CSV table of C-alpha atoms in Angstrom, one decimal:
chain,number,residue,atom,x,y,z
A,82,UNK,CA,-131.9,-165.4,70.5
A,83,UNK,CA,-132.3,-164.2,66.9
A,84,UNK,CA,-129.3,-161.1,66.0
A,85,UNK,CA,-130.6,-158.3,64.8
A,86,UNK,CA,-129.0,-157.9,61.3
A,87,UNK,CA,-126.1,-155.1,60.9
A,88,UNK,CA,-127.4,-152.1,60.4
A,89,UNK,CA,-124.8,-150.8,57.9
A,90,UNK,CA,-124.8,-154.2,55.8
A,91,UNK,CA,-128.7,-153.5,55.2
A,92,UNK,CA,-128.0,-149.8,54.5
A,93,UNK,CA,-125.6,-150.8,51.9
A,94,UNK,CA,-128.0,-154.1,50.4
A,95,UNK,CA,-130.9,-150.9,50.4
A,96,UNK,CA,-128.6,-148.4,48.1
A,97,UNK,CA,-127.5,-151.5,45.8
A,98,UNK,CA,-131.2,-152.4,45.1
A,99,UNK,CA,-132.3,-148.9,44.7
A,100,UNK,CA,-129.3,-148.3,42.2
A,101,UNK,CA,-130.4,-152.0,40.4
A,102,UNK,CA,-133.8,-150.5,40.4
A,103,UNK,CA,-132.8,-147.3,39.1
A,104,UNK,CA,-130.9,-149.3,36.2
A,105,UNK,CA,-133.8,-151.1,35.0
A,106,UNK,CA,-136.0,-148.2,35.0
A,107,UNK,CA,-133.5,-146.3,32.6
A,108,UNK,CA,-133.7,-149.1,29.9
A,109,UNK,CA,-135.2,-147.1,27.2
A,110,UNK,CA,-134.5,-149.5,24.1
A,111,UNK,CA,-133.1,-152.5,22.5
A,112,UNK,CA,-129.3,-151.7,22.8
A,113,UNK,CA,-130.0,-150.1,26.7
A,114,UNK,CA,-131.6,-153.7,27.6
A,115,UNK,CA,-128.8,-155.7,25.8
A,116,UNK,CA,-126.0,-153.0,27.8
A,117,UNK,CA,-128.2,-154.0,30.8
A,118,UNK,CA,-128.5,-158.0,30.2
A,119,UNK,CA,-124.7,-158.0,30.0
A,120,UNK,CA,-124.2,-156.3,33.0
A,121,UNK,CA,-126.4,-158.5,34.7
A,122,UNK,CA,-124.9,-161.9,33.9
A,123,UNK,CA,-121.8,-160.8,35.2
A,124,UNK,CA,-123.6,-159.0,38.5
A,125,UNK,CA,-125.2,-162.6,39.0
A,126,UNK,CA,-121.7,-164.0,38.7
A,127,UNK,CA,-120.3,-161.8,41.3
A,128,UNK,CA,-123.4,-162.1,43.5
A,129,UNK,CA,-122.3,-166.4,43.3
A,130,UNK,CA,-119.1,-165.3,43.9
A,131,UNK,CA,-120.1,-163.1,47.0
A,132,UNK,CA,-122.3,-165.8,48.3
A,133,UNK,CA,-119.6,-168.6,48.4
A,134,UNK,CA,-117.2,-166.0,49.9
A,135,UNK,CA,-119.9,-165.2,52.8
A,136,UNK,CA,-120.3,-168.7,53.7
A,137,UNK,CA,-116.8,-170.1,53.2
A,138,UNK,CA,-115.8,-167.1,55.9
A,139,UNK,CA,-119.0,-167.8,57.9
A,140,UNK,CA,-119.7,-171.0,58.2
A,141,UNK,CA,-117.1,-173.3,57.1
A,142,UNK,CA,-113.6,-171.0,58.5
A,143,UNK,CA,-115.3,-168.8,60.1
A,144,UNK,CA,-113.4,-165.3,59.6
A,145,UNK,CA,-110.3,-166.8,57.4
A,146,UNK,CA,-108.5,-165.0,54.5
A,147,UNK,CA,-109.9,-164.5,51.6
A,148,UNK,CA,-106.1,-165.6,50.2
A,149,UNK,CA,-106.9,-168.9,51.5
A,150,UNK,CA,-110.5,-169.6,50.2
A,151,UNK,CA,-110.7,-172.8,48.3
A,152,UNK,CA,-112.0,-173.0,45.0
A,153,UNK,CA,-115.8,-172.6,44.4
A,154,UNK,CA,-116.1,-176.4,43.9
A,155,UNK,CA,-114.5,-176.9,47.6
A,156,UNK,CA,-116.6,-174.4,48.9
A,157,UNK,CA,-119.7,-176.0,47.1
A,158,UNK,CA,-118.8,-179.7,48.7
A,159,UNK,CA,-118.2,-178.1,52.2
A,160,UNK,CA,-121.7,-176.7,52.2
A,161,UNK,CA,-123.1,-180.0,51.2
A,162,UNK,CA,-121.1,-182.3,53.4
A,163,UNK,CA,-123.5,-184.6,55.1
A,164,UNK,CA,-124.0,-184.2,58.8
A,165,UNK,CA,-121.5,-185.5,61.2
A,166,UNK,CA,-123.6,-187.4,63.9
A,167,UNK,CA,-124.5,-185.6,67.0
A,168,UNK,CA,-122.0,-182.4,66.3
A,169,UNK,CA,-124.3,-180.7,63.4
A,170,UNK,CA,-128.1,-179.6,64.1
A,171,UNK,CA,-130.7,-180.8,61.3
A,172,UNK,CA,-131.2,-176.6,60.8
A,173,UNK,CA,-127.3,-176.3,60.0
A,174,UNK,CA,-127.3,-178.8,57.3
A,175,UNK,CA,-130.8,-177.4,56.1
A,176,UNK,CA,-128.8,-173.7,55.8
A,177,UNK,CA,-126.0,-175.0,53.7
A,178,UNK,CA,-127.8,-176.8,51.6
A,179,UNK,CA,-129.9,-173.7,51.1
A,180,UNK,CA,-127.2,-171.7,50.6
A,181,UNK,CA,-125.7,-174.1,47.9
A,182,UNK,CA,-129.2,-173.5,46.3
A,183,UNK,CA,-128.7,-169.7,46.7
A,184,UNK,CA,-125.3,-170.4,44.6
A,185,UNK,CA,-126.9,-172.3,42.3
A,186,UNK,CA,-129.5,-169.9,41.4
A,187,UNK,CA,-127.2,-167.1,40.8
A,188,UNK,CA,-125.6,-169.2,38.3
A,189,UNK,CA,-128.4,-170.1,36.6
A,190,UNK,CA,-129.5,-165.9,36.6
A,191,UNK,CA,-126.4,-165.7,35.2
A,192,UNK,CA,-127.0,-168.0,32.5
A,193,UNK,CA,-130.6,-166.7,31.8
A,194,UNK,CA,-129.1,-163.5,31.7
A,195,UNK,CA,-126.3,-164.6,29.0
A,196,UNK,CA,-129.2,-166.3,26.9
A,197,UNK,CA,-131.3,-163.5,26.9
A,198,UNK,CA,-128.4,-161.3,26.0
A,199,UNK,CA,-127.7,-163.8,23.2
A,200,UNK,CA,-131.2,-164.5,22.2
A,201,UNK,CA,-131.1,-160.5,21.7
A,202,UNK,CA,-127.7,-160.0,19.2
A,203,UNK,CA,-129.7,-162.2,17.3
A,204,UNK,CA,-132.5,-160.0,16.9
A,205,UNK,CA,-130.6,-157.1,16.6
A,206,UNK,CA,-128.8,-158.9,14.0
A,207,UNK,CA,-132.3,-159.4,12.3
A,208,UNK,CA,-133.2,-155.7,12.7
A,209,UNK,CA,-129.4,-155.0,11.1
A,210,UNK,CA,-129.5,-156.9,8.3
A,211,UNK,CA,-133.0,-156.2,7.4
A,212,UNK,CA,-132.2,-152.6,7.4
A,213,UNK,CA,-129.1,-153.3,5.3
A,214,UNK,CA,-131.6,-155.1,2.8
A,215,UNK,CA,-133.7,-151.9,2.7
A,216,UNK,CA,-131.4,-150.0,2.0
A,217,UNK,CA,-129.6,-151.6,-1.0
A,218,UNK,CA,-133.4,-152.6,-2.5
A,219,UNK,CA,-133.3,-148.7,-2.4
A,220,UNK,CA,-130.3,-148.0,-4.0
A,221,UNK,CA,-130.8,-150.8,-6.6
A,222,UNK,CA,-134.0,-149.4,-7.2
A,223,UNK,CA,-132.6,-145.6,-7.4
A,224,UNK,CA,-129.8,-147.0,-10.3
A,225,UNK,CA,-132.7,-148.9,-12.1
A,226,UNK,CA,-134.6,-145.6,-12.5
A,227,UNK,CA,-131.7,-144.2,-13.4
A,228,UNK,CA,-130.5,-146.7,-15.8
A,229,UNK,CA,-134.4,-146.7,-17.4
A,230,UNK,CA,-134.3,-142.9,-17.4
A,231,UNK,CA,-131.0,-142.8,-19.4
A,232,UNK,CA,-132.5,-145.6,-22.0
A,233,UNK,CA,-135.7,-143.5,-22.4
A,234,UNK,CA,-133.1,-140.4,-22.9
A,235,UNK,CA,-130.9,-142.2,-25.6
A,236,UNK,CA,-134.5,-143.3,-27.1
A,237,UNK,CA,-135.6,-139.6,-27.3
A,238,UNK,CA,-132.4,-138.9,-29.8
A,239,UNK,CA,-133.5,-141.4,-32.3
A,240,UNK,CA,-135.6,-140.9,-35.4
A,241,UNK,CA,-139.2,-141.8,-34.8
A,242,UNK,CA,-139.6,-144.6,-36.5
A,243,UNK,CA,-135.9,-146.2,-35.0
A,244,UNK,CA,-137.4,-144.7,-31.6
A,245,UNK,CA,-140.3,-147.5,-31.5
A,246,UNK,CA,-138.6,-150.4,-33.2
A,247,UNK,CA,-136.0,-150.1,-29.9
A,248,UNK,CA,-138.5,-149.5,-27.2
A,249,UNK,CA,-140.4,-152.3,-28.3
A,250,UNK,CA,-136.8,-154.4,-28.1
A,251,UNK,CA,-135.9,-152.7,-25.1
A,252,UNK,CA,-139.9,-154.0,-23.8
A,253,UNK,CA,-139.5,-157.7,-24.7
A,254,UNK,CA,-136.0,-157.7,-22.9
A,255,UNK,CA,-136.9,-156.6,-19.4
A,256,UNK,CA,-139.8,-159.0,-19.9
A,257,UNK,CA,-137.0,-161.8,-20.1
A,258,UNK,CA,-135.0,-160.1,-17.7
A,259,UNK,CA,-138.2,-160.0,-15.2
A,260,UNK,CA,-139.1,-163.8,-16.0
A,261,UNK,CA,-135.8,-164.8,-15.0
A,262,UNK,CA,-135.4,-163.0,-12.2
A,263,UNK,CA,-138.6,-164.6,-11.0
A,264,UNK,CA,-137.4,-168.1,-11.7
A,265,UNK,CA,-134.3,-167.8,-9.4
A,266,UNK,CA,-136.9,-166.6,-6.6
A,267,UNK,CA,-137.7,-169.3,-4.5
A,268,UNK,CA,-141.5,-170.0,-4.3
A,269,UNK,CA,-142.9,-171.0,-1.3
């Protein structure tokens, strides 16, 4: 007959996925959802971890020391070991191998989880450096009207007729300047 599952052990598998729940929910923006990416690959790493553990001590020694489990890639091959004749049932070897699967796709969470996370610095890095360019097309432009307005001041002090001879100079230079600086802009 089928054992009822411990009651304590599902209590405390309820409170972790109302606390993972609770997580997601409070993701509010980019950097929360990167925070909670990063968590999670290393969550999925544990869960793998947790998972070997459980069926090392369950079904391969039963109840040993943890201070004697093997390493994950001894575990793995014990849980896939073929079926020796008569002594293992077709549903035993069917279990392991599903719980090398349940391994396996923890791992691979975890690694969706770390390319996500990944996939998302870049982006951020995007948003960063496009607010950097912003910001200094700003200030470029802020010292170019400043530069301009201190031009049209030292114009102003000129005599009248020097005052147009040097704006019309000053007119066919930032024509130059302009042309150039649309040359070295790639076209596409």
């Amino acid at each position: 007959m089928y054992e009822q599952f411990d009651h304590e052990l599902q209590a405390r598998f309820n409170q972790m996925a109302r606390e993972l729940l609770q997580i997601g929910e409070d993701c509010a923006s980019p950097k929360d959802l990167q925070h909670y990416l990063s968590e999670l690959s290393a969550l999925a790493g544990v869960i793998r971890h947790s998972v070997e553990h459980a069926a090392w001590r369950s079904l391969s020694a039963e109840g040993a020391s943890l201070d004697v489990k093997p390493s994950s890639r001894e575990v793995q091959e014990q849980l896939r070991r073929p079926p020796q004749a008569d002594l293992d049932h077709p549903g035993q070897a069917a279990q392991l191998a599903a719980v090398c699967n349940v391994i396996a796709g923890a791992e691979h969470l975890r690694e969706l989880a770390r390319a996500a996370w990944l996939a998302g610095c870049t982006e951020e890095t995007r948003r960063e450096v496009d607010g950097a360019r912003a910001q200094r097309a700003q200030a470029d432009k802020a010292t170019y009207d400043e530069v301009l307005g201190g031009i049209d001041r030292a114009l102003g002090a000129l005599p009248p007729d020097a005052r147009q001879a040097a704006r019309e100079a000053l007119g066919r230079e930032l024509a130059g300047i302009r042309q150039r600086a649309g040359a070295k802009t790639p076209q596409p």
